[in-house]
Amino acid sequence: MLEKLASQSQALDRALAGEELSLKDGVEIMEYDNLHILGAAADLARRRLVGESVTFAASYYMNYTNVCAASCQMCAFYRKGGEEDAYTLTPTQIEARVADAKRMGATEVHIVGGFHPDLQLDYYEEMMRTIKKEHPELNIKAFTAAEIFFLSKLTKTSVKEILTRLKEAGLDSMPGGGAELFHPDARNQIVRGKCTGQEWLDTIEQAHNLGIKSNVTMLYGHIEKPEHVVDHLIKVRELQKRTGGFLTIIPLKFSLDNTELEKGGNVSQECSSVYDIKVIALSRLMLAGVLDNISVYWVALGKKLAQVALANGGNDLVGTAFSEEIYRAAGKPTGSSLDELAGMVKEIGRIPIQRNTHFGTVRTF
Ligand code: SF4
């Protein structure tokens, strides 16, 4: 039945036959107006590839500084350093935060920050060692490829040496932030002072080659065109074929409040829920068989829409996001217990599984 209905779209037919989708196919899918059929195709692919479980990690988010040399138009988080609420955590504060993470039952700490213009590599190495000394079992998922690239330029040290030293100090994996959209036509309108898409990809490829696995994000719902989203997914797919180093893709809905894109009138409202679901479904179909974890970031979508996204191609909820400050800066509530996330999954008839950073099972519910 599904195959017959979907035959109105050649691209969806190809997706259902398990073929790799081109840029043209992806754009056709983004412009396809029957969300029911698109969602059903993505859900079928999800079922075939990863089954009925929905995973999530017990994650503690720590933003070590909000001081940033860049000033991206889509960011509500950064400060220049002189403001009352500008901050940089000291090693003692980091120790206290990580003790909090352990008390909350986190298995990973997710650490990102701004591009601090004064912090040198030893600050980051000490951070890694401080955490590992007290909590060697915690997975340290730290520093976006954009932060690593900035640090490389700041310290005039190669990306490879920085990653090697951080790994020796305790870095286990990397988050997927800073990817935004790789295509320069979109990227140049939303970031200012951040690496190019190609530089992000080159940096993460080096991390993968050193055995550091990572996530990858995709920021959508601002000024982009369909081809920019599809181009991003194709670049992720090509890199994944070379390294196998991505653990999951996390499409991130652009959050409008307090950003320059909002203040400058470039974006006046957040994208529709229909667009959110299309992006999740498209991600599933474009990456099928190459990167099979499609994450739904409930913090950005809200819990109810996140459930719908799980029924349209998603299979992961990212995590508990204890203490998330970046989305909070843009007006979103954050933090959720494992039981709440498990409840969300059970409500839609799927199987909740707490996972570790590398998608191994920690606990079933
Ligand atoms: S998105 Fe990151 S790099 Fe850009 S201004 Fe915000 S904190 Fe800085």
Short mmCIF file of C-alpha atoms and ligand atoms in Angstrom, two decimals:
data_model
loop_
_atom_site.label_atom_id
_atom_site.label_comp_id
_atom_site.label_asym_id
_atom_site.label_seq_id
_atom_site.Cartn_x
_atom_site.Cartn_y
_atom_site.Cartn_z
CA MET A 1 0.00 0.00 0.00
CA LEU A 2 2.72 2.45 1.03
CA GLU A 3 4.83 1.69 -2.04
CA LYS A 4 1.79 2.32 -4.27
CA LEU A 5 0.95 5.65 -2.67
CA ALA A 6 4.54 6.78 -2.65
CA SER A 7 4.90 6.14 -6.37
CA GLN A 8 3.68 9.73 -6.88
CA SER A 9 7.26 10.70 -6.00
CA GLN A 10 10.19 9.08 -7.76
CA ALA A 11 12.52 10.13 -4.96
CA LEU A 12 10.36 8.43 -2.34
CA ASP A 13 10.15 5.33 -4.51
CA ARG A 14 13.93 5.22 -4.61
CA ALA A 15 14.12 5.72 -0.84
CA LEU A 16 11.69 2.85 -0.28
CA ALA A 17 13.78 0.65 -2.58
CA GLY A 18 16.80 1.39 -0.38
CA GLU A 19 18.63 3.46 -3.01
CA GLU A 20 20.96 6.32 -2.17
CA LEU A 21 19.28 9.68 -2.68
CA SER A 22 20.83 12.52 -4.69
CA LEU A 23 20.63 16.29 -4.11
CA LYS A 24 17.76 16.42 -6.60
CA ASP A 25 15.94 13.60 -4.79
CA GLY A 26 16.36 15.33 -1.44
CA VAL A 27 15.00 18.63 -2.73
CA GLU A 28 12.06 16.77 -4.28
CA ILE A 29 11.33 15.23 -0.89
CA MET A 30 11.59 18.60 0.89
CA GLU A 31 9.07 19.99 -1.59
CA TYR A 32 6.78 16.96 -1.45
CA ASP A 33 3.52 18.05 0.13
CA ASN A 34 2.04 14.80 1.45
CA LEU A 35 3.46 14.63 4.94
CA HIS A 36 1.57 11.42 5.76
CA ILE A 37 3.28 9.47 3.00
CA LEU A 38 6.68 11.02 3.63
CA GLY A 39 6.43 10.31 7.36
CA ALA A 40 5.25 6.76 6.73
CA ALA A 41 8.20 6.12 4.38
CA ALA A 42 10.66 7.45 6.97
CA ASP A 43 8.98 5.44 9.72
CA LEU A 44 9.21 2.28 7.61
CA ALA A 45 12.92 2.92 6.99
CA ARG A 46 13.43 3.49 10.73
CA ARG A 47 11.68 0.23 11.57
CA ARG A 48 13.76 -1.73 9.05
CA LEU A 49 17.06 -0.17 10.14
CA VAL A 50 16.85 0.15 13.92
CA GLY A 51 13.65 -1.49 15.13
CA GLU A 52 11.32 -0.30 17.87
CA SER A 53 13.63 1.02 20.54
CA VAL A 54 14.07 4.70 21.33
CA THR A 55 17.30 5.56 23.08
CA PHE A 56 18.44 8.44 25.30
CA ALA A 57 21.44 9.13 27.49
CA ALA A 58 21.72 10.51 31.02
CA SER A 59 23.59 13.61 29.99
CA TYR A 60 24.83 16.54 32.03
CA TYR A 61 25.42 19.75 30.09
CA MET A 62 28.16 22.08 31.18
CA ASN A 63 28.88 25.34 29.37
CA TYR A 64 32.29 26.32 30.74
CA THR A 65 32.16 29.88 29.41
CA ASN A 66 29.76 32.14 27.56
CA VAL A 67 32.53 34.52 26.52
CA CYS A 68 33.00 34.27 22.78
CA ALA A 69 35.18 35.95 20.19
CA ALA A 70 32.52 35.21 17.57
CA SER A 71 29.08 36.83 17.36
CA CYS A 72 26.80 34.53 15.39
CA GLN A 73 23.49 36.00 14.32
CA MET A 74 21.61 32.86 15.40
CA CYS A 75 23.07 32.74 18.92
CA ALA A 76 21.52 34.06 22.15
CA PHE A 77 24.23 32.64 24.39
CA TYR A 78 27.42 34.58 23.76
CA ARG A 79 28.78 37.51 25.78
CA LYS A 80 31.79 39.68 25.02
CA GLY A 81 33.29 39.44 28.50
CA GLY A 82 32.44 42.77 30.16
CA GLU A 83 28.75 42.05 30.85
CA GLU A 84 27.46 41.25 34.32
CA ASP A 85 26.41 37.76 33.29
CA ALA A 86 29.61 36.87 31.38
CA TYR A 87 31.32 33.93 33.09
CA THR A 88 34.10 31.38 32.82
CA LEU A 89 34.13 28.39 35.16
CA THR A 90 37.20 27.81 37.35
CA PRO A 91 38.58 24.27 37.88
CA THR A 92 36.92 24.23 41.33
CA GLN A 93 33.55 25.19 39.85
CA ILE A 94 33.99 22.52 37.18
CA GLU A 95 34.69 19.93 39.87
CA ALA A 96 31.50 20.93 41.72
CA ARG A 97 29.45 20.76 38.49
CA VAL A 98 30.75 17.30 37.67
CA ALA A 99 29.95 16.11 41.21
CA ASP A 100 26.38 17.35 40.48
CA ALA A 101 26.39 15.35 37.26
CA LYS A 102 27.30 12.18 39.16
CA ARG A 103 24.62 12.81 41.79
CA MET A 104 22.04 13.10 39.00
CA GLY A 105 23.14 9.76 37.56
CA ALA A 106 24.75 11.12 34.38
CA THR A 107 26.94 8.76 32.35
CA GLU A 108 28.35 11.56 30.21
CA VAL A 109 29.22 15.22 30.55
CA HIS A 110 28.54 17.30 27.47
CA ILE A 111 30.90 20.27 27.58
CA VAL A 112 30.78 23.19 25.17
CA GLY A 113 31.48 26.89 25.43
CA GLY A 114 32.18 30.07 23.49
CA PHE A 115 35.43 30.82 21.69
CA HIS A 116 37.20 32.33 24.69
CA PRO A 117 39.94 34.63 23.39
CA ASP A 118 42.28 34.14 26.37
CA LEU A 119 42.01 30.52 27.49
CA GLN A 120 44.95 28.40 26.38
CA LEU A 121 45.19 24.67 25.81
CA ASP A 122 46.31 23.99 29.39
CA TYR A 123 42.91 25.21 30.71
CA TYR A 124 41.17 22.53 28.65
CA GLU A 125 43.67 19.82 29.51
CA GLU A 126 43.28 20.60 33.20
CA MET A 127 39.51 20.44 32.81
CA MET A 128 39.77 16.95 31.32
CA ARG A 129 42.17 15.74 34.03
CA THR A 130 40.11 17.22 36.86
CA ILE A 131 37.03 15.34 35.69
CA LYS A 132 38.81 12.05 34.98
CA LYS A 133 40.64 12.07 38.33
CA GLU A 134 37.42 11.98 40.34
CA HIS A 135 35.12 10.27 37.83
CA PRO A 136 37.06 8.08 35.40
CA GLU A 137 33.86 6.29 34.37
CA LEU A 138 32.15 9.44 33.05
CA ASN A 139 32.35 9.85 29.29
CA ILE A 140 33.70 13.31 28.54
CA LYS A 141 31.98 14.52 25.38
CA ALA A 142 33.58 17.88 24.90
CA PHE A 143 34.35 20.70 22.48
CA THR A 144 32.73 21.12 19.11
CA ALA A 145 34.88 20.93 16.01
CA ALA A 146 34.36 24.70 15.76
CA GLU A 147 35.90 25.22 19.23
CA ILE A 148 38.84 22.96 18.36
CA PHE A 149 39.40 24.85 15.12
CA PHE A 150 39.30 28.19 16.97
CA LEU A 151 41.75 26.91 19.60
CA SER A 152 44.06 25.72 16.86
CA LYS A 153 44.14 29.21 15.32
CA LEU A 154 44.42 30.96 18.70
CA THR A 155 47.31 28.84 19.93
CA LYS A 156 48.95 28.33 16.51
CA THR A 157 48.90 24.60 17.18
CA SER A 158 47.70 22.01 14.69
CA VAL A 159 44.23 20.52 15.06
CA LYS A 160 45.84 17.09 15.26
CA GLU A 161 48.11 18.06 18.15
CA ILE A 162 45.27 19.71 20.07
CA LEU A 163 43.04 16.68 19.67
CA THR A 164 45.85 14.30 20.58
CA ARG A 165 46.68 16.23 23.75
CA LEU A 166 43.04 16.53 24.79
CA LYS A 167 42.53 12.82 24.19
CA GLU A 168 45.54 12.03 26.35
CA ALA A 169 44.08 14.29 29.05
CA GLY A 170 40.75 12.42 29.03
CA LEU A 171 38.60 13.55 26.08
CA ASP A 172 36.43 10.56 25.07
CA SER A 173 34.10 11.89 22.38
CA MET A 174 32.88 15.12 20.81
CA PRO A 175 29.46 16.77 20.52
CA GLY A 176 28.13 17.73 17.10
CA GLY A 177 27.67 21.47 17.57
CA GLY A 178 28.99 24.22 15.34
CA ALA A 179 28.07 22.31 12.19
CA GLU A 180 25.00 24.58 11.65
CA LEU A 181 24.58 24.28 7.87
CA PHE A 182 27.71 23.61 5.84
CA HIS A 183 26.59 25.35 2.65
CA PRO A 184 28.27 28.79 2.52
CA ASP A 185 25.18 30.54 1.12
CA ALA A 186 23.27 29.70 4.29
CA ARG A 187 26.17 29.54 6.75
CA ASN A 188 27.48 33.02 5.94
CA GLN A 189 24.11 34.52 6.91
CA ILE A 190 23.90 32.88 10.33
CA VAL A 191 27.45 32.71 11.68
CA ARG A 192 30.04 35.42 12.18
CA GLY A 193 33.57 34.51 13.22
CA LYS A 194 33.11 30.76 13.10
CA CYS A 195 34.91 28.21 10.91
CA THR A 196 33.59 27.39 7.44
CA GLY A 197 31.59 24.23 6.82
CA GLN A 198 34.60 22.61 5.17
CA GLU A 199 36.85 23.50 8.11
CA TRP A 200 34.32 21.94 10.48
CA LEU A 201 34.25 18.77 8.38
CA ASP A 202 38.07 18.60 8.12
CA THR A 203 38.43 19.04 11.89
CA ILE A 204 35.91 16.34 12.76
CA GLU A 205 37.47 14.00 10.21
CA GLN A 206 40.79 14.35 12.02
CA ALA A 207 39.04 13.57 15.32
CA HIS A 208 37.47 10.46 13.82
CA ASN A 209 40.86 9.40 12.45
CA LEU A 210 42.28 9.66 15.99
CA GLY A 211 39.52 7.37 17.28
CA ILE A 212 37.37 10.15 18.77
CA LYS A 213 33.75 9.55 17.77
CA SER A 214 31.32 12.44 17.55
CA ASN A 215 27.80 13.57 16.86
CA VAL A 216 26.85 16.00 14.11
CA THR A 217 24.13 18.63 14.28
CA MET A 218 22.19 20.48 11.59
CA LEU A 219 20.63 23.86 12.39
CA TYR A 220 17.48 24.42 10.34
CA GLY A 221 14.45 26.67 10.35
CA HIS A 222 15.99 30.10 9.75
CA ILE A 223 16.97 31.52 6.33
CA GLU A 224 17.90 28.29 4.53
CA LYS A 225 16.57 26.83 1.28
CA PRO A 226 15.74 23.12 0.89
CA GLU A 227 18.97 22.46 -1.04
CA HIS A 228 21.06 23.69 1.89
CA VAL A 229 19.53 21.06 4.18
CA VAL A 230 20.01 18.33 1.58
CA ASP A 231 23.59 19.44 0.87
CA HIS A 232 24.35 19.21 4.62
CA LEU A 233 23.00 15.67 4.82
CA ILE A 234 25.00 14.58 1.77
CA LYS A 235 28.22 15.96 3.28
CA VAL A 236 27.53 14.09 6.51
CA ARG A 237 26.86 10.93 4.53
CA GLU A 238 30.07 11.20 2.51
CA LEU A 239 32.23 11.78 5.58
CA GLN A 240 30.53 8.95 7.44
CA LYS A 241 31.32 6.59 4.57
CA ARG A 242 35.01 7.45 5.00
CA THR A 243 35.32 7.39 8.81
CA GLY A 244 32.27 5.77 10.40
CA GLY A 245 32.92 8.24 13.22
CA PHE A 246 29.49 9.84 13.61
CA LEU A 247 27.30 8.31 16.30
CA THR A 248 24.15 10.21 15.43
CA ILE A 249 22.83 13.27 13.62
CA ILE A 250 20.90 15.79 15.66
CA PRO A 251 18.76 18.15 13.55
CA LEU A 252 18.35 21.30 15.68
CA LYS A 253 15.39 23.60 15.24
CA PHE A 254 16.47 27.22 15.25
CA SER A 255 15.28 28.92 18.41
CA LEU A 256 14.43 32.53 17.69
CA ASP A 257 14.30 34.48 20.94
CA ASN A 258 17.11 36.91 21.77
CA THR A 259 19.08 36.27 18.57
CA GLU A 260 20.31 38.86 16.09
CA LEU A 261 18.37 37.11 13.33
CA GLU A 262 15.24 38.01 15.27
CA LYS A 263 16.30 41.51 16.28
CA GLY A 264 17.40 42.37 12.72
CA GLY A 265 14.07 41.18 11.35
CA ASN A 266 15.71 38.49 9.15
CA VAL A 267 13.61 35.76 10.73
CA SER A 268 10.30 36.71 12.33
CA GLN A 269 9.03 33.33 13.46
CA GLU A 270 10.24 29.81 14.11
CA CYS A 271 9.59 27.20 11.41
CA SER A 272 6.35 25.21 11.37
CA SER A 273 5.95 21.80 12.97
CA VAL A 274 5.34 20.38 9.49
CA TYR A 275 8.80 21.59 8.47
CA ASP A 276 10.30 20.02 11.65
CA ILE A 277 8.82 16.66 10.75
CA LYS A 278 9.96 16.92 7.13
CA VAL A 279 13.54 17.54 8.25
CA ILE A 280 13.53 14.48 10.53
CA ALA A 281 11.96 12.29 7.82
CA LEU A 282 14.38 13.57 5.18
CA SER A 283 17.37 12.95 7.48
CA ARG A 284 16.26 9.34 7.92
CA LEU A 285 15.85 8.75 4.19
CA MET A 286 19.03 10.54 3.05
CA LEU A 287 21.27 8.79 5.59
CA ALA A 288 19.65 5.34 5.54
CA GLY A 289 22.17 2.54 5.83
CA VAL A 290 25.09 4.93 6.45
CA LEU A 291 24.14 6.75 9.67
CA ASP A 292 21.17 5.08 11.28
CA ASN A 293 20.69 7.10 14.45
CA ILE A 294 18.45 10.09 13.86
CA SER A 295 18.09 12.12 17.02
CA VAL A 296 15.10 14.21 17.99
CA TYR A 297 16.15 17.04 20.29
CA TRP A 298 13.12 17.33 22.54
CA VAL A 299 14.50 20.47 24.23
CA ALA A 300 14.08 22.39 20.98
CA LEU A 301 10.88 20.71 19.76
CA GLY A 302 9.02 20.26 23.04
CA LYS A 303 8.02 16.82 24.27
CA LYS A 304 4.78 16.41 22.34
CA LEU A 305 6.22 17.32 18.94
CA ALA A 306 9.25 15.17 19.76
CA GLN A 307 6.90 12.18 20.05
CA VAL A 308 5.53 12.96 16.58
CA ALA A 309 9.08 13.22 15.22
CA LEU A 310 9.84 9.78 16.66
CA ALA A 311 6.90 8.45 14.66
CA ASN A 312 8.30 10.02 11.46
CA GLY A 313 11.84 8.66 11.31
CA GLY A 314 13.49 9.42 14.67
CA ASN A 315 14.91 6.77 16.99
CA ASP A 316 16.78 8.71 19.68
CA LEU A 317 15.92 11.49 22.12
CA VAL A 318 19.50 12.64 22.74
CA GLY A 319 19.29 12.74 26.52
CA THR A 320 18.24 14.26 29.79
CA ALA A 321 20.05 17.58 29.11
CA PHE A 322 20.43 18.33 32.81
CA SER A 323 21.53 21.95 33.13
CA GLU A 324 21.33 23.03 29.50
CA GLU A 325 22.06 26.74 29.21
CA ILE A 326 22.15 27.51 25.49
CA TYR A 327 18.51 26.79 24.71
CA ARG A 328 17.55 28.32 28.05
CA ALA A 329 19.16 31.57 26.87
CA ALA A 330 16.75 31.43 23.93
CA GLY A 331 13.74 30.84 26.18
CA LYS A 332 13.30 27.04 26.19
CA PRO A 333 12.76 24.93 29.36
CA THR A 334 15.43 22.24 29.79
CA GLY A 335 16.22 19.22 31.98
CA SER A 336 14.21 16.03 32.18
CA SER A 337 14.46 12.85 34.19
CA LEU A 338 15.08 9.45 32.67
CA ASP A 339 11.64 8.29 33.81
CA GLU A 340 9.96 11.20 32.02
CA LEU A 341 11.77 10.38 28.78
CA ALA A 342 10.93 6.68 29.16
CA GLY A 343 7.29 7.67 29.73
CA MET A 344 7.27 9.72 26.51
CA VAL A 345 8.52 6.70 24.59
CA LYS A 346 6.06 4.26 26.16
CA GLU A 347 3.16 6.60 25.35
CA ILE A 348 3.84 6.09 21.63
CA GLY A 349 4.19 2.31 21.92
CA ARG A 350 7.96 2.08 21.52
CA ILE A 351 10.66 0.61 23.78
CA PRO A 352 12.67 3.06 25.92
CA ILE A 353 16.34 2.30 26.39
CA GLN A 354 18.85 4.34 28.34
CA ARG A 355 22.05 4.32 26.29
CA ASN A 356 25.62 5.39 26.84
CA THR A 357 27.45 7.86 24.60
CA HIS A 358 28.32 5.12 22.10
CA PHE A 359 24.75 3.79 21.90
CA GLY A 360 25.40 0.76 24.12
CA THR A 361 22.49 -0.24 26.39
CA VAL A 362 22.70 0.98 30.00
CA ARG A 363 19.20 0.10 31.15
CA THR A 364 15.82 -0.94 29.80
CA PHE A 365 12.54 0.24 31.31
S1 SF4 B 1 27.17 30.05 18.27
FE1 SF4 B 1 29.05 29.52 19.40
S2 SF4 B 1 30.65 30.56 18.23
FE2 SF4 B 1 28.73 31.55 17.61
S3 SF4 B 1 28.49 33.30 19.01
FE3 SF4 B 1 27.38 31.55 19.93
S4 SF4 B 1 28.86 30.66 21.37
FE4 SF4 B 1 30.03 31.94 19.91
#
